[in-house]
Amino acid sequence: MSQTLRERLLNELDTIVLIDPHTHIDPHQPAARTLADILGYHYYTELAHSAGMLRSDVEEPDLAPREKVRRLVAHLEPLQNTIQYSWLIDIARSFFGFADEHVTRDNWEGLYDAAQRTLSATDWPQQVLRRSGLEAVLLTNDFDDPLEGWDTSVYVPCLRTDDLVFRLHEPAVGQRLAAVTGVDLASPRALREALARLFTRFTARHARACAISLPPGFTPIPICASRAETAWDAICRAPQQCGEDERQTLAHFVFWTLAELCADFQLPFDLMIGVHRGVYRGGVYQGQDLYDSRVSLIQYGELFNAFPQVTFPVSVLASVANQELTSYAWIFPNVVTSGHWWYSNTPAYIEHDLAARL
Amino acid sequence: MSQTLRERLLNELDTIVLIDPHTHIDPHQPAARTLADILGYHYYTELAHSAGMLRSDVEEPDLAPREKVRRLVAHLEPLQNTIQYSWLIDIARSFFGFADEHVTRDNWEGLYDAAQRTLSATDWPQQVLRRSGLEAVLLTNDFDDPLEGWDTSVYVPCLRTDDLVFRLHEPAVGQRLAAVTGVDLASPRALREALARLFTRFTARHARACAISLPPGFTPIPICASRAETAWDAICRAPQQCGEDERQTLAHFVFWTLAELCADFQLPFDLMIGVHRGVYRGGVYQGQDLYDSRVSLIQYGELFNAFPQVTFPVSVLASVANQELTSYAWIFPNVVTSGHWWYSNTPAYIEHDLAARL
Amino acid sequence: MSQTLRERLLNELDTIVLIDPHTHIDPHQPAARTLADILGYHYYTELAHSAGMLRSDVEEPDLAPREKVRRLVAHLEPLQNTIQYSWLIDIARSFFGFADEHVTRDNWEGLYDAAQRTLSATDWPQQVLRRSGLEAVLLTNDFDDPLEGWDTSVYVPCLRTDDLVFRLHEPAVGQRLAAVTGVDLASPRALREALARLFTRFTARHARACAISLPPGFTPIPICASRAETAWDAICRAPQQCGEDERQTLAHFVFWTLAELCADFQLPFDLMIGVHRGVYRGGVYQGQDLYDSRVSLIQYGELFNAFPQVTFPVSVLASVANQELTSYAWIFPNVVTSGHWWYSNTPAYIEHDLAARL
């Protein structure tokens, strides 16, 4: 791509005001408070750890922000050829007036203090949205998030459902669901009622999507009522002893029910397909997951056929799955491409249809 | 790639007169009769459907060509950033004198009429071949196609064998095979005789290839005579009740027999590997198929070893399989790269060896 | 990439003096003796064979080098558009003063003689290392290689372990291991002792890596002592009759033991993941292998977790696995990217950490 074409494309992109369809932002504290919130993000901690920094160096309890930055900066040099590092420098220059080529042991304190002055401004969260060309961001909300205390037209709730689909066999998760919905989870029918109440509560608070991340082997299928009951009974009787089979039946039942509720409540169902959780057990916070290239969207064919009225924004984590995703979006009217996993390092963009609904 | 290099490559490509190794052209009516034959091709109908057009809008029985184009044009706008749309504009400009930037609700009738004048020329099929740099095209012929009534040196027959390999357990397919060959299909030996007669008839009509599309999980293996007999007997006795096992055995037997006949009759065996048929059940005509990236040519290793005298032009549908295909073509003398699936949007080209045989 | 950027990158690369982490060089005869040693390499023989040359033409016993080159040159024309051919021309120009555009039936004898004059220089092996910017190369040594008779600081030993992991159920391999270590292989414990003696001997001779190539389906797991004993007993009692299960158990036991010894002896463990051996049975020497794209590094997750103190330089054979490898190297401190398989045609490079250890 020629330099001229690049500039033309980037200039056009700059004119677009975006809605970010997937963030982990805390709406009560949406912007960084210190440079440690930026440099302490897993984009940097996992690279620094991979290049030799001890996990305990940045995960020490009650570590002061300034000290955290000091320790991370000591491990930045091997990261200077990464795109993440270039983003750090861009952020430092664009927002904090940084003028040097690199952040080093010798100049980081000046940067830290400059950042502090900028980040302390009362309207900083509004400033950073405006300067980033963002008019709103979708959050990642636990199903029992109270959803109170912020402007939901800017920080838009999104019902994240990994716990419901993959961990409802754990008594603690069931108790949380019962507590927040007031439903006695005696049967799959009651489960469905509890899930429906979540949708009612979330949409009343202007939620715009239901979302989930899925392991590479998952293949959604409908579960008949009697099979769901047998599995749920076994899990309720002896949660510790129930087998993989019951857990999977429950996962399939809950997933399919969520898709039905997305249809009923006219919410898009965001699918982030292909993640293995906790692969590197010694990894830093949020730096333990990896993906698997051996995944195909054919696993979701029945789902896409069964719910033509539900929009499925789909992200695939492996770049090798991109062509399949493009083809599915081209063939299925209800499948749209989405994309936001950090291993790909490609900026997220919001699909037109989803933006129009917000 | 620099603009200069692009132009140099395109100019060189323009000098080549091609034989297209795979088309679905009707040799009795080889060129478009109206603009509806072009815009009604699945390249456009599936994109328009994915962008919101109802399938019934273009698949209404007895829909007049002009009305079909009117309806499709109403859904072209969201397609303006696709390569398929740019091909449409190129065709309109190159062949029909179209001068506008876009085809819209306001100008399509002029284009329709201009196309009509051009397409009505008696020698239009010859003109379009010549202007496209094509000296011949291979067809896709059912095994019971009479192969009569056209110039087979320009519209070259190709024996398409999907029905024989994957649907011979259906009584209707067996009856068609018996009818066209005059063979009583009482045994696998008789089956082989019937297939041989197809090859005799097709090669007598100048067929230059045997071809098949294959699902991603297919792995060719030879089937011993007794196993083939057991399976065939079970299928003939009770076609509705026979199991997946018998059907697969029959598929493997027929496929391997076709490879043997390719060797006997010196025909290349075109393999189009990786398609799932009918994934999107609500899709438009020819817009229901998708592919699966999880495929490897190792599945064909035994076949390539067993038939060194047969040339296998291979297409893989997923771009991620291209490197494997290149490597197999590099290692196996009898494997050659081919390529022509629309999801890749790369023009087909004919392998030198195959062109030389024609 | 612009021409200027390419040149800048290539000039920077030219300044680096490398250690090649993987070669099949014979340290007793490290450089080519005639042009036949270059043109007879499988990079050229497999392409020439795929383009029509008979295997027997180049694998005839006692074939004279000049005659071998004559026969290969006769099949070079169809290879002129390959990167391998361009390397041949580059070698001919850079080292042998070749001035023509192509090597043909008419000019090859001049090139052969020119090469002969250059290759006969007593210090040619040193010259070619210096002019190639190489200070050392790692070898591929059988476990019973005597490792005597060369400068191991330039031709660095590397313990290749494919035979130990995948063929120890063959009595001949066990006998070689017993002979070279002096250990009676009566039990898995004795096996471990024998393997440890190999590590002692190799590291005493300055070996810098343990290496292995692995089929795509291999997933390392630890084997408990009693299961290892059962399998080893069955194999020792009746090596011909033991089943796939015992062989796999033995392979897993040996592989995991090698990882433990890499930890004990502080050797990196080079993993070359994804090769199918002997796919094309009629192929030329070293031209029979292919790979499988359907592989994931998740198969190695437990290994990487279990041995944080071992560095694993990993090569993946399919380009589609590159993104996974990059991500694993980014997340796991002990995983580093390596790369050297000819189907990718990308030059090998040595990971910094490994280079520092040498």
PDB file of N, CA and C in Angstrom, chain A residues 294-296 298-299 301-302 305 320 323-324 327-333, chain B residues 46-47 50 84 276 279-281 290-294 318-320 342-343:
ATOM      1  N   ARG A 294      -7.840 -24.313  15.131  1.00  0.00           N
ATOM      2  CA  ARG A 294      -8.672 -25.393  14.577  1.00  0.00           C
ATOM      3  C   ARG A 294     -10.134 -25.192  14.955  1.00  0.00           C
ATOM      4  N   VAL A 295     -10.752 -24.221  14.340  1.00  0.00           N
ATOM      5  CA  VAL A 295     -12.138 -23.893  14.626  1.00  0.00           C
ATOM      6  C   VAL A 295     -12.790 -23.579  13.287  1.00  0.00           C
ATOM      7  N   SER A 296     -14.073 -23.874  13.174  1.00  0.00           N
ATOM      8  CA  SER A 296     -14.786 -23.532  11.948  1.00  0.00           C
ATOM      9  C   SER A 296     -16.159 -23.005  12.303  1.00  0.00           C
ATOM     10  N   ILE A 298     -18.728 -23.564  10.775  1.00  0.00           N
ATOM     11  CA  ILE A 298     -19.748 -24.576  10.509  1.00  0.00           C
ATOM     12  C   ILE A 298     -20.359 -25.038  11.846  1.00  0.00           C
ATOM     13  N   GLN A 299     -19.588 -24.940  12.925  1.00  0.00           N
ATOM     14  CA  GLN A 299     -20.100 -25.293  14.250  1.00  0.00           C
ATOM     15  C   GLN A 299     -21.308 -24.428  14.637  1.00  0.00           C
ATOM     16  N   GLY A 301     -23.466 -23.150  12.289  1.00  0.00           N
ATOM     17  CA  GLY A 301     -24.427 -23.148  11.183  1.00  0.00           C
ATOM     18  C   GLY A 301     -25.864 -23.313  11.660  1.00  0.00           C
ATOM     19  N   GLU A 302     -26.100 -24.283  12.558  1.00  0.00           N
ATOM     20  CA  GLU A 302     -27.468 -24.514  13.024  1.00  0.00           C
ATOM     21  C   GLU A 302     -28.001 -23.309  13.786  1.00  0.00           C
ATOM     22  N   ASN A 305     -28.992 -20.570  11.380  1.00  0.00           N
ATOM     23  CA  ASN A 305     -30.231 -20.936  10.702  1.00  0.00           C
ATOM     24  C   ASN A 305     -31.445 -20.800  11.618  1.00  0.00           C
ATOM     25  N   VAL A 320      -6.533 -16.980  10.850  1.00  0.00           N
ATOM     26  CA  VAL A 320      -6.831 -17.952   9.798  1.00  0.00           C
ATOM     27  C   VAL A 320      -8.322 -18.222   9.678  1.00  0.00           C
ATOM     28  N   GLN A 323     -11.227 -15.579   6.852  1.00  0.00           N
ATOM     29  CA  GLN A 323     -11.875 -15.781   5.558  1.00  0.00           C
ATOM     30  C   GLN A 323     -13.222 -16.470   5.742  1.00  0.00           C
ATOM     31  N   GLU A 324     -13.271 -17.456   6.635  1.00  0.00           N
ATOM     32  CA  GLU A 324     -14.555 -18.107   6.914  1.00  0.00           C
ATOM     33  C   GLU A 324     -15.567 -17.088   7.432  1.00  0.00           C
ATOM     34  N   SER A 327     -16.940 -14.966   4.746  1.00  0.00           N
ATOM     35  CA  SER A 327     -17.861 -15.706   3.886  1.00  0.00           C
ATOM     36  C   SER A 327     -19.203 -15.940   4.577  1.00  0.00           C
ATOM     37  N   TYR A 328     -19.171 -16.231   5.872  1.00  0.00           N
ATOM     38  CA  TYR A 328     -20.436 -16.419   6.589  1.00  0.00           C
ATOM     39  C   TYR A 328     -21.235 -15.120   6.632  1.00  0.00           C
ATOM     40  N   ALA A 329     -20.527 -14.002   6.825  1.00  0.00           N
ATOM     41  CA  ALA A 329     -21.217 -12.709   6.871  1.00  0.00           C
ATOM     42  C   ALA A 329     -21.794 -12.362   5.502  1.00  0.00           C
ATOM     43  N   TRP A 330     -21.147 -12.827   4.464  1.00  0.00           N
ATOM     44  CA  TRP A 330     -21.557 -12.577   3.083  1.00  0.00           C
ATOM     45  C   TRP A 330     -22.797 -13.413   2.746  1.00  0.00           C
ATOM     46  N   ILE A 331     -22.871 -14.620   3.311  1.00  0.00           N
ATOM     47  CA  ILE A 331     -23.970 -15.533   2.977  1.00  0.00           C
ATOM     48  C   ILE A 331     -25.151 -15.368   3.947  1.00  0.00           C
ATOM     49  N   PHE A 332     -24.891 -15.306   5.238  1.00  0.00           N
ATOM     50  CA  PHE A 332     -25.965 -15.211   6.221  1.00  0.00           C
ATOM     51  C   PHE A 332     -26.316 -13.744   6.492  1.00  0.00           C
ATOM     52  N   PRO A 333     -27.585 -13.344   6.250  1.00  0.00           N
ATOM     53  CA  PRO A 333     -27.948 -11.945   6.534  1.00  0.00           C
ATOM     54  C   PRO A 333     -27.774 -11.578   8.004  1.00  0.00           C
TER      55      PRO A 333
ATOM     56  N   GLU B  46     -26.740 -13.356  -3.748  1.00  0.00           N
ATOM     57  CA  GLU B  46     -26.435 -13.707  -2.356  1.00  0.00           C
ATOM     58  C   GLU B  46     -25.979 -12.491  -1.562  1.00  0.00           C
ATOM     59  N   LEU B  47     -25.249 -11.588  -2.194  1.00  0.00           N
ATOM     60  CA  LEU B  47     -24.850 -10.367  -1.484  1.00  0.00           C
ATOM     61  C   LEU B  47     -26.061  -9.477  -1.231  1.00  0.00           C
ATOM     62  N   SER B  50     -27.985 -11.026   1.563  1.00  0.00           N
ATOM     63  CA  SER B  50     -27.299 -10.833   2.840  1.00  0.00           C
ATOM     64  C   SER B  50     -27.471  -9.398   3.339  1.00  0.00           C
ATOM     65  N   GLN B  84     -17.268  -7.766  -6.372  1.00  0.00           N
ATOM     66  CA  GLN B  84     -18.286  -8.226  -7.318  1.00  0.00           C
ATOM     67  C   GLN B  84     -18.980  -7.034  -7.989  1.00  0.00           C
ATOM     68  N   HIS B 276     -19.085 -27.531   2.228  1.00  0.00           N
ATOM     69  CA  HIS B 276     -20.299 -27.986   2.906  1.00  0.00           C
ATOM     70  C   HIS B 276     -21.485 -27.478   2.088  1.00  0.00           C
ATOM     71  N   VAL B 279     -25.531 -25.106   3.768  1.00  0.00           N
ATOM     72  CA  VAL B 279     -25.370 -24.675   5.161  1.00  0.00           C
ATOM     73  C   VAL B 279     -26.455 -23.666   5.537  1.00  0.00           C
ATOM     74  N   TYR B 280     -26.622 -22.666   4.682  1.00  0.00           N
ATOM     75  CA  TYR B 280     -27.653 -21.646   4.960  1.00  0.00           C
ATOM     76  C   TYR B 280     -28.920 -22.050   4.199  1.00  0.00           C
ATOM     77  N   ARG B 281     -29.842 -22.649   4.921  1.00  0.00           N
ATOM     78  CA  ARG B 281     -31.011 -23.244   4.256  1.00  0.00           C
ATOM     79  C   ARG B 281     -31.933 -22.204   3.668  1.00  0.00           C
ATOM     80  N   LEU B 290     -21.005 -23.252   2.134  1.00  0.00           N
ATOM     81  CA  LEU B 290     -19.852 -22.651   2.797  1.00  0.00           C
ATOM     82  C   LEU B 290     -18.765 -23.706   2.897  1.00  0.00           C
ATOM     83  N   TYR B 291     -17.629 -23.327   3.456  1.00  0.00           N
ATOM     84  CA  TYR B 291     -16.525 -24.283   3.476  1.00  0.00           C
ATOM     85  C   TYR B 291     -16.009 -24.408   4.895  1.00  0.00           C
ATOM     86  N   ASP B 292     -15.003 -25.211   5.052  1.00  0.00           N
ATOM     87  CA  ASP B 292     -14.464 -25.498   6.374  1.00  0.00           C
ATOM     88  C   ASP B 292     -12.954 -25.428   6.250  1.00  0.00           C
ATOM     89  N   SER B 293     -12.341 -24.609   7.087  1.00  0.00           N
ATOM     90  CA  SER B 293     -10.888 -24.456   7.009  1.00  0.00           C
ATOM     91  C   SER B 293     -10.151 -25.690   7.523  1.00  0.00           C
ATOM     92  N   ARG B 294     -10.859 -26.513   8.285  1.00  0.00           N
ATOM     93  CA  ARG B 294     -10.173 -27.644   8.920  1.00  0.00           C
ATOM     94  C   ARG B 294     -10.092 -28.830   7.968  1.00  0.00           C
ATOM     95  N   ALA B 318     -10.624 -23.023   1.128  1.00  0.00           N
ATOM     96  CA  ALA B 318     -10.172 -22.105   2.174  1.00  0.00           C
ATOM     97  C   ALA B 318      -8.780 -21.605   1.812  1.00  0.00           C
ATOM     98  N   SER B 319      -8.579 -20.295   1.908  1.00  0.00           N
ATOM     99  CA  SER B 319      -7.273 -19.742   1.561  1.00  0.00           C
ATOM    100  C   SER B 319      -6.179 -20.328   2.443  1.00  0.00           C
ATOM    101  N   VAL B 320      -6.556 -20.706   3.673  1.00  0.00           N
ATOM    102  CA  VAL B 320      -5.544 -21.237   4.586  1.00  0.00           C
ATOM    103  C   VAL B 320      -5.011 -22.589   4.136  1.00  0.00           C
ATOM    104  N   TRP B 342     -15.659 -18.964  -5.629  1.00  0.00           N
ATOM    105  CA  TRP B 342     -15.977 -17.546  -5.607  1.00  0.00           C
ATOM    106  C   TRP B 342     -15.659 -16.878  -4.276  1.00  0.00           C
ATOM    107  N   TYR B 343     -15.642 -17.637  -3.183  1.00  0.00           N
ATOM    108  CA  TYR B 343     -15.344 -16.993  -1.912  1.00  0.00           C
ATOM    109  C   TYR B 343     -13.931 -16.427  -1.883  1.00  0.00           C
TER     110      TYR B 343
END
